mmCIF file of C-alpha atoms in Angstrom:
data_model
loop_
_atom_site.group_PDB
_atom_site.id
_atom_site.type_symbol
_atom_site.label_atom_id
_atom_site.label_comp_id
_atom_site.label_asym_id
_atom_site.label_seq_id
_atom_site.Cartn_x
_atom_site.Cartn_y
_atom_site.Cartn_z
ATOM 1 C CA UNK A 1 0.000 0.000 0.000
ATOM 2 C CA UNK A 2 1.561 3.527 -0.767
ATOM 3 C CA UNK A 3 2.405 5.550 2.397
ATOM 4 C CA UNK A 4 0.476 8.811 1.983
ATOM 5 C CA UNK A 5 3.098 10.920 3.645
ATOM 6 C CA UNK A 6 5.372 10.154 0.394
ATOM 7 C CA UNK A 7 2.267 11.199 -1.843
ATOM 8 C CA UNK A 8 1.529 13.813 0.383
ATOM 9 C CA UNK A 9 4.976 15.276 -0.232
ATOM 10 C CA UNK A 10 4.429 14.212 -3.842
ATOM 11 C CA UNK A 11 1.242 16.190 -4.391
ATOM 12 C CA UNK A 12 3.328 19.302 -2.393
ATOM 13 C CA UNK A 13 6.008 19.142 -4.667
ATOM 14 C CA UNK A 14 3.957 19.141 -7.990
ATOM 15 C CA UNK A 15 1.845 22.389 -6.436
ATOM 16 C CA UNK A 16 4.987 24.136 -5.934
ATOM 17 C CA UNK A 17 7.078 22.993 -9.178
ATOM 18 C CA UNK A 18 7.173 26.873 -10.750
ATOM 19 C CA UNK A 19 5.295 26.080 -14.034
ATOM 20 C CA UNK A 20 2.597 24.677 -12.283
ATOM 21 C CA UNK A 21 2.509 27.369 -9.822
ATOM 22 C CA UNK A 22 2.543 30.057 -12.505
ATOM 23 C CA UNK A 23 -0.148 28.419 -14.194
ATOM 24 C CA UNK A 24 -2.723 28.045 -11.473
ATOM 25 C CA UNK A 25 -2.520 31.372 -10.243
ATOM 26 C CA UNK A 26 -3.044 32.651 -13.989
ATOM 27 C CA UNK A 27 -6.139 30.623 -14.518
ATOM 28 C CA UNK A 28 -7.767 29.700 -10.905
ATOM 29 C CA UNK A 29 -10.232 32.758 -10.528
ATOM 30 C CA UNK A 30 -11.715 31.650 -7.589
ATOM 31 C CA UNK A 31 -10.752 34.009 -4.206
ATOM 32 C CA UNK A 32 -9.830 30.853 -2.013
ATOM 33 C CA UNK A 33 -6.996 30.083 -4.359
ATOM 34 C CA UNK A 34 -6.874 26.355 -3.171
ATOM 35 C CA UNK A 35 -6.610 24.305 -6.054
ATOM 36 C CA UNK A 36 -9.998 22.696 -6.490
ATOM 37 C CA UNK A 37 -8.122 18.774 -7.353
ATOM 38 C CA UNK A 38 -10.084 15.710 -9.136
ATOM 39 C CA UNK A 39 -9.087 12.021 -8.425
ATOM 40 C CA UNK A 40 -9.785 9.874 -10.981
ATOM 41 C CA UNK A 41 -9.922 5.994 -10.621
ATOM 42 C CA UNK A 42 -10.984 6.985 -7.224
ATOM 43 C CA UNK A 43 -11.624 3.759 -5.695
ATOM 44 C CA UNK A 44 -8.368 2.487 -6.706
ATOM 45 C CA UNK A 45 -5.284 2.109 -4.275
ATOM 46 C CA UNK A 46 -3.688 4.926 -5.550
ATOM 47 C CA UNK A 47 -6.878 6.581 -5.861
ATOM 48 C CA UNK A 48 -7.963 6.199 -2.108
ATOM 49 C CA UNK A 49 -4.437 6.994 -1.338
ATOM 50 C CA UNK A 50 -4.406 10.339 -3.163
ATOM 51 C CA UNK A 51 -7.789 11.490 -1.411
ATOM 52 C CA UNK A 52 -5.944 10.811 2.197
ATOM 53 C CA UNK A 53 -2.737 12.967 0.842
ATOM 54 C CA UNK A 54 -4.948 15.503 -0.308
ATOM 55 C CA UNK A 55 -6.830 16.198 3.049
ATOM 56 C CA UNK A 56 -3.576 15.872 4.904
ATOM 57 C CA UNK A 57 -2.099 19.291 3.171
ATOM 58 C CA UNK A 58 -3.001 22.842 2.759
ATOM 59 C CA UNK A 59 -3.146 24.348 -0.849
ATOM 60 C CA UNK A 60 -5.649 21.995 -2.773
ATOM 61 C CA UNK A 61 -9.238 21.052 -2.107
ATOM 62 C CA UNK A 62 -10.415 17.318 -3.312
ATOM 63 C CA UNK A 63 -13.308 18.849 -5.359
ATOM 64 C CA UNK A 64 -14.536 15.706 -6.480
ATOM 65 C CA UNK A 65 -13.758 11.912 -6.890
ATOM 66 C CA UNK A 66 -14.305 9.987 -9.992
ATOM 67 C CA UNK A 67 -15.327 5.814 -10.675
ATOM 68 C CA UNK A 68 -16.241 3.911 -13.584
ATOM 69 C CA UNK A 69 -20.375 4.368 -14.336
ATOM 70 C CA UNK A 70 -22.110 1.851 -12.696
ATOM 71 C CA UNK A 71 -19.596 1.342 -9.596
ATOM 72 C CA UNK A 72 -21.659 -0.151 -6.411
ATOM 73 C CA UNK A 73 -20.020 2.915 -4.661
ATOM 74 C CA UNK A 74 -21.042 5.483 -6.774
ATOM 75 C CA UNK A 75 -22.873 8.257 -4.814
ATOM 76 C CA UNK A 76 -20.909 7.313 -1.545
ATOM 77 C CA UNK A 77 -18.833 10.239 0.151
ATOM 78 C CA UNK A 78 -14.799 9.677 -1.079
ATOM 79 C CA UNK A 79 -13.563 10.749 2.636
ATOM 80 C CA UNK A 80 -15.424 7.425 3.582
ATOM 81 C CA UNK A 81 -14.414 5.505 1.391
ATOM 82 C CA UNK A 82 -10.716 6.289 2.202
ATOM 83 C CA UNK A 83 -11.212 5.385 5.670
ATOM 84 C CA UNK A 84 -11.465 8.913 6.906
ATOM 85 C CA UNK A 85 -14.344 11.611 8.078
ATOM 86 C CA UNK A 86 -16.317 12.486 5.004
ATOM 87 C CA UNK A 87 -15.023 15.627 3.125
ATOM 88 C CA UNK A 88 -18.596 16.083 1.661
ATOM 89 C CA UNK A 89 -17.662 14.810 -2.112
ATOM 90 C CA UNK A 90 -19.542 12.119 -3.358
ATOM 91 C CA UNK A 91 -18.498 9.382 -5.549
ATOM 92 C CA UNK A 92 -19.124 10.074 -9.090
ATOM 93 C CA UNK A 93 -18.780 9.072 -12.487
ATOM 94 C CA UNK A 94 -19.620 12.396 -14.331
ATOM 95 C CA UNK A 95 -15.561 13.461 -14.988
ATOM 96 C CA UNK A 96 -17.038 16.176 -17.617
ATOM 97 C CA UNK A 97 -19.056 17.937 -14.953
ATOM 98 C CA UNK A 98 -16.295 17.042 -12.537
ATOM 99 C CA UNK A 99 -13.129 18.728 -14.667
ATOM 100 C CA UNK A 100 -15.774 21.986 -15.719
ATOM 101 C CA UNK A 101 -15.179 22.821 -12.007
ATOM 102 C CA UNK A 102 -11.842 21.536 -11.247
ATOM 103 C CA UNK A 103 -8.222 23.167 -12.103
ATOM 104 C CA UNK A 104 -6.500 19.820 -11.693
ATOM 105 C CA UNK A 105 -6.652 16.099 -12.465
ATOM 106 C CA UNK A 106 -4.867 13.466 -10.555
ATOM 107 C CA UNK A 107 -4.603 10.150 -12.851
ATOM 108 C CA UNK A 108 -3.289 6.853 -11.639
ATOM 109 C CA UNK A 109 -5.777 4.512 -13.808
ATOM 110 C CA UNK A 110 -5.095 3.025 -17.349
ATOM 111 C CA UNK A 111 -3.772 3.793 -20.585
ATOM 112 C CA UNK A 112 -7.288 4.067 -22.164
ATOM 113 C CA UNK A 113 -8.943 5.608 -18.936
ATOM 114 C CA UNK A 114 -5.734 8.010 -19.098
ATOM 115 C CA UNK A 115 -6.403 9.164 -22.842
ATOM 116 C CA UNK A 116 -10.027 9.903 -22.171
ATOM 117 C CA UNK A 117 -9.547 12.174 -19.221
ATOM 118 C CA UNK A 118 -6.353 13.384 -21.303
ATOM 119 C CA UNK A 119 -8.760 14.887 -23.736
ATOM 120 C CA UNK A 120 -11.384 16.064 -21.202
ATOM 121 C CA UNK A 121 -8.235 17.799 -19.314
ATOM 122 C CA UNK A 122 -7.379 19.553 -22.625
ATOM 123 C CA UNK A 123 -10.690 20.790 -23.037
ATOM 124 C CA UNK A 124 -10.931 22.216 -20.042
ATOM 125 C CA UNK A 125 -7.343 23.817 -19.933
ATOM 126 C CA UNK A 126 -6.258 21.615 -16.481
ATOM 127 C CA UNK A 127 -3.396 20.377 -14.907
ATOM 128 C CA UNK A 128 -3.206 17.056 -15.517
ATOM 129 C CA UNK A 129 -1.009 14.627 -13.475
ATOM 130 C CA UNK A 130 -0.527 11.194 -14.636
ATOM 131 C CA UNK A 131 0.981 8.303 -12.809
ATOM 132 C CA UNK A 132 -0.542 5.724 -15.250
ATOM 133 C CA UNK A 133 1.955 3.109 -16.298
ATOM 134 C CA UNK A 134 1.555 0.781 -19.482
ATOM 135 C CA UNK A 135 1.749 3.460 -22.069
ATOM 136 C CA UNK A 136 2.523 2.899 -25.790
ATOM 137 C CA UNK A 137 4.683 5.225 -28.119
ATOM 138 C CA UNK A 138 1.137 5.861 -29.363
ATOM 139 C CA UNK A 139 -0.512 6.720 -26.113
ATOM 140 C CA UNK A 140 2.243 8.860 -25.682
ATOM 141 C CA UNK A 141 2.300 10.701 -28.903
ATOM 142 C CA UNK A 142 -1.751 11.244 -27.855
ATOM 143 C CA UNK A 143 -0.577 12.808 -24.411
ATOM 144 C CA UNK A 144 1.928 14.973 -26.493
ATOM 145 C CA UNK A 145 -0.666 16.176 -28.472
ATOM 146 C CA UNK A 146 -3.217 17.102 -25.255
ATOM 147 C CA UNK A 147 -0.278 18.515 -23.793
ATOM 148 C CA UNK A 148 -0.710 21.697 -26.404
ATOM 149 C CA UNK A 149 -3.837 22.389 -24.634
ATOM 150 C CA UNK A 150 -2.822 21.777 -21.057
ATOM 151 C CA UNK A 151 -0.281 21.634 -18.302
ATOM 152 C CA UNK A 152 0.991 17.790 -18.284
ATOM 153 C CA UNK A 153 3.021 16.190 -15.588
ATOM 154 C CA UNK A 154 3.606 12.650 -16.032
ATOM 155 C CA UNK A 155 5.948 9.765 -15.156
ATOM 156 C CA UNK A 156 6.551 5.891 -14.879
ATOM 157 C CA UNK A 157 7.206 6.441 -11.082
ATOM 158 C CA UNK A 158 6.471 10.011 -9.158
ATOM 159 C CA UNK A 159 8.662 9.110 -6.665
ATOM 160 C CA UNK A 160 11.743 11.570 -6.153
ATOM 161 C CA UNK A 161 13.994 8.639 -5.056
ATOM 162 C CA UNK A 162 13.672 6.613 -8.220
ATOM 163 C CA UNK A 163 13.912 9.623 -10.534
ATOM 164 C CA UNK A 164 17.353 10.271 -9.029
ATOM 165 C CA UNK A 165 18.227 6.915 -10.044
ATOM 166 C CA UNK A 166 16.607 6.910 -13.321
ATOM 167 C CA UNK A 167 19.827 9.981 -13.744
ATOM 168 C CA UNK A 168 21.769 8.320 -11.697
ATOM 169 C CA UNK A 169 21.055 4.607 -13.994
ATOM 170 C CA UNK A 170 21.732 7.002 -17.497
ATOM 171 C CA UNK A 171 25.453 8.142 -15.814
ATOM 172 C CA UNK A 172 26.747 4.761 -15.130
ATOM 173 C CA UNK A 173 25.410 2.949 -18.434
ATOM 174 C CA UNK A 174 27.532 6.204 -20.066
ATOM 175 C CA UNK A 175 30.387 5.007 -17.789
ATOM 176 C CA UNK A 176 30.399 1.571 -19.050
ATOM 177 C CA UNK A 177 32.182 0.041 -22.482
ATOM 178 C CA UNK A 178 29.790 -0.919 -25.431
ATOM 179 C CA UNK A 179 30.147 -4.670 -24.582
ATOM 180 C CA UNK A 180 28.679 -4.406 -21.570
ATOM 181 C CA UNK A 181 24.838 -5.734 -21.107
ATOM 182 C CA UNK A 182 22.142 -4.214 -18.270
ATOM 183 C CA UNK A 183 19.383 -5.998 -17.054
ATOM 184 C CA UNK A 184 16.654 -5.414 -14.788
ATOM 185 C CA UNK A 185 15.151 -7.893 -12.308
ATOM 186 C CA UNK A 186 11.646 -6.605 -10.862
ATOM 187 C CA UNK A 187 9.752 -7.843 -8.088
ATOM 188 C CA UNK A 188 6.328 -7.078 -7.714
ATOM 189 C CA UNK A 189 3.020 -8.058 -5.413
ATOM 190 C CA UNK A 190 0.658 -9.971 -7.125
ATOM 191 C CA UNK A 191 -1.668 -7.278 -7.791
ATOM 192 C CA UNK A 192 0.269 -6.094 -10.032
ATOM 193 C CA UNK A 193 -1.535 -5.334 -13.823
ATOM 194 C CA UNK A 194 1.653 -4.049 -15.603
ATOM 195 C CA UNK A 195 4.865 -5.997 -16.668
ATOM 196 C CA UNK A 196 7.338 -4.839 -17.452
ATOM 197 C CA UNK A 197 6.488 -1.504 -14.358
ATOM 198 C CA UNK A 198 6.693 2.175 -15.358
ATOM 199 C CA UNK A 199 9.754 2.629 -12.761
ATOM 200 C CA UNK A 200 11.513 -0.838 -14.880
ATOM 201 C CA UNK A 201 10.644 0.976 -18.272
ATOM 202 C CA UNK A 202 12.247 4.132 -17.006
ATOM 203 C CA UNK A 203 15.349 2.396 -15.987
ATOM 204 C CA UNK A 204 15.667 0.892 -18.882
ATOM 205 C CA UNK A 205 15.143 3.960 -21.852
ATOM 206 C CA UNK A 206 17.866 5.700 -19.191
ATOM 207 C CA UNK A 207 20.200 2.952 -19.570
ATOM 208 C CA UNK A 208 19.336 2.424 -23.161
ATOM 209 C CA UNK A 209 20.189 6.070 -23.216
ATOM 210 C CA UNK A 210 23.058 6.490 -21.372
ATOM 211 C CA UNK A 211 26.004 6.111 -24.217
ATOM 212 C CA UNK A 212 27.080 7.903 -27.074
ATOM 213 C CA UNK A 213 26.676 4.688 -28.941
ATOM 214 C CA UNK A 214 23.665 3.311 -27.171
ATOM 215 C CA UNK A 215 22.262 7.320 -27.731
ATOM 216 C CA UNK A 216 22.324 7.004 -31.354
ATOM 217 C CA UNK A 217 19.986 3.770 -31.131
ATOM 218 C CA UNK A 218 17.170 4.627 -28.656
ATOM 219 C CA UNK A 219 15.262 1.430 -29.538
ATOM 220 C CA UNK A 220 17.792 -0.855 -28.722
ATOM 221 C CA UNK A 221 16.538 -1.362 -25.350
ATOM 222 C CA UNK A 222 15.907 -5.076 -24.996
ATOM 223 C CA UNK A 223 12.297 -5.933 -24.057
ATOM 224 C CA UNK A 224 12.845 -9.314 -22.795
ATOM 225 C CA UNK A 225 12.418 -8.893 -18.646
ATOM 226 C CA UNK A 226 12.296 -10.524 -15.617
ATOM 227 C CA UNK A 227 9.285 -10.119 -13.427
ATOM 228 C CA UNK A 228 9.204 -11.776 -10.332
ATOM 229 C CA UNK A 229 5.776 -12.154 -8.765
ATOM 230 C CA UNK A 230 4.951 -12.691 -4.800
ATOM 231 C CA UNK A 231 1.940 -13.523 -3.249
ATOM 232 C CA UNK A 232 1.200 -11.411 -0.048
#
């Protein structure tokens, strides 16, 4: 389960990066100046996770929650849900009404769920943060494209620890001579949906990356992996 201090500090970090910042003080018009945040794939870990960090700091509002239509939870209050007091937002599956009122999107669902609400962002001019792993060239050439219309944050992992290493991963493989081979062992709880992970992928494009000769041949990243699953 993700701690929500670390996504607390997460969701602190992305409200204070500079372009963000910049950008939701041009656009939020409303006096409070708390940024009025939407969780999608609400009732997910990451989703009930995200609704704990966000009543744990100052600076954003959870202004509403959204599930897939026809969830046997719709209509409940999200606080609840998260095992909290209620926060007075109801679960809901209307994101268009839900982003109309919103300046950001928080998106930790899937690749298809991600392009919709990637479009429905772009519309609407929001932030949109997206933690969704299992993305195609494709889906990201889709996101590049929204990203015209909107401010887009996303990554394979959000965590600040494994984004030093992703730099840290690209410096070494640059280190090491051409004959050398990198491979990546993952070990994952068997909930996981994605194999090869976001954070592996990452990894990998840095060290794939990290040479001049490796540089000039970004698709020579091998995509044969290990994945180690546990049951617990």
């Amino acid at each position: 389960m993700p701690r929500t201090g670390s996504l607390a500090q997460l969701c602190s970090r992305i409200l204070n990066e500079p372009r963000f910042r910049s950008w939701s003080l041009l656009h939020m018009s409303h006096a409070d100046k708390d940024m009025r945040l939407v969780v999608v794939g609400a009732t997910g870990r990451m989703g009930l996770a995200l609704i704990r960090a966000i009543k744990e700091m100052g600076g954003c509002v959870l202004c509403a929650a959204i599930a897939r239509e026809g969830h046997p939870h719709l209509g409940r209050d999200a606080g609840t849900l998260a095992g909290g007091e209620p926060v007075g937002v109801p679960l809901t599956s209307n994101a268009l009404h839900a982003f109309a009122k919103a300046d950001g999107v928080l998106d930790f669902t899937a690749p298809t769920a991600t392009l919709a609400f990637a479009e429905l962002a772009a519309q609407a001019g929001l932030v949109h943060v997206i933690g969704t792993t299992g993305l195609t060239a494709q889906d990201m050439d889709k996101l590049a494209a929204a990203a015209r219309h909107a401010v887009l944050i996303q990554s394979g992992n959000m965590s600040l620890c494994v984004n030093l290493l992703q730099d840290l991963v690209r410096r070494a493989a640059a280190a090491l001579a051409p004959e050398f081979n990198i491979e990546i062992v993952e070990m994952h709880h068997r909930h996981k949906v994605d194999a090869p992970s976001g954070t592996a992928l990452m990894l990998g494009e840095a060290a794939a990356h990290g040479g001049p000769l490796r540089r000039s041949r970004p698709n020579s990243i091998s995509r044969s992996w290990t994945c180690i699953t546990v049951a617990r």
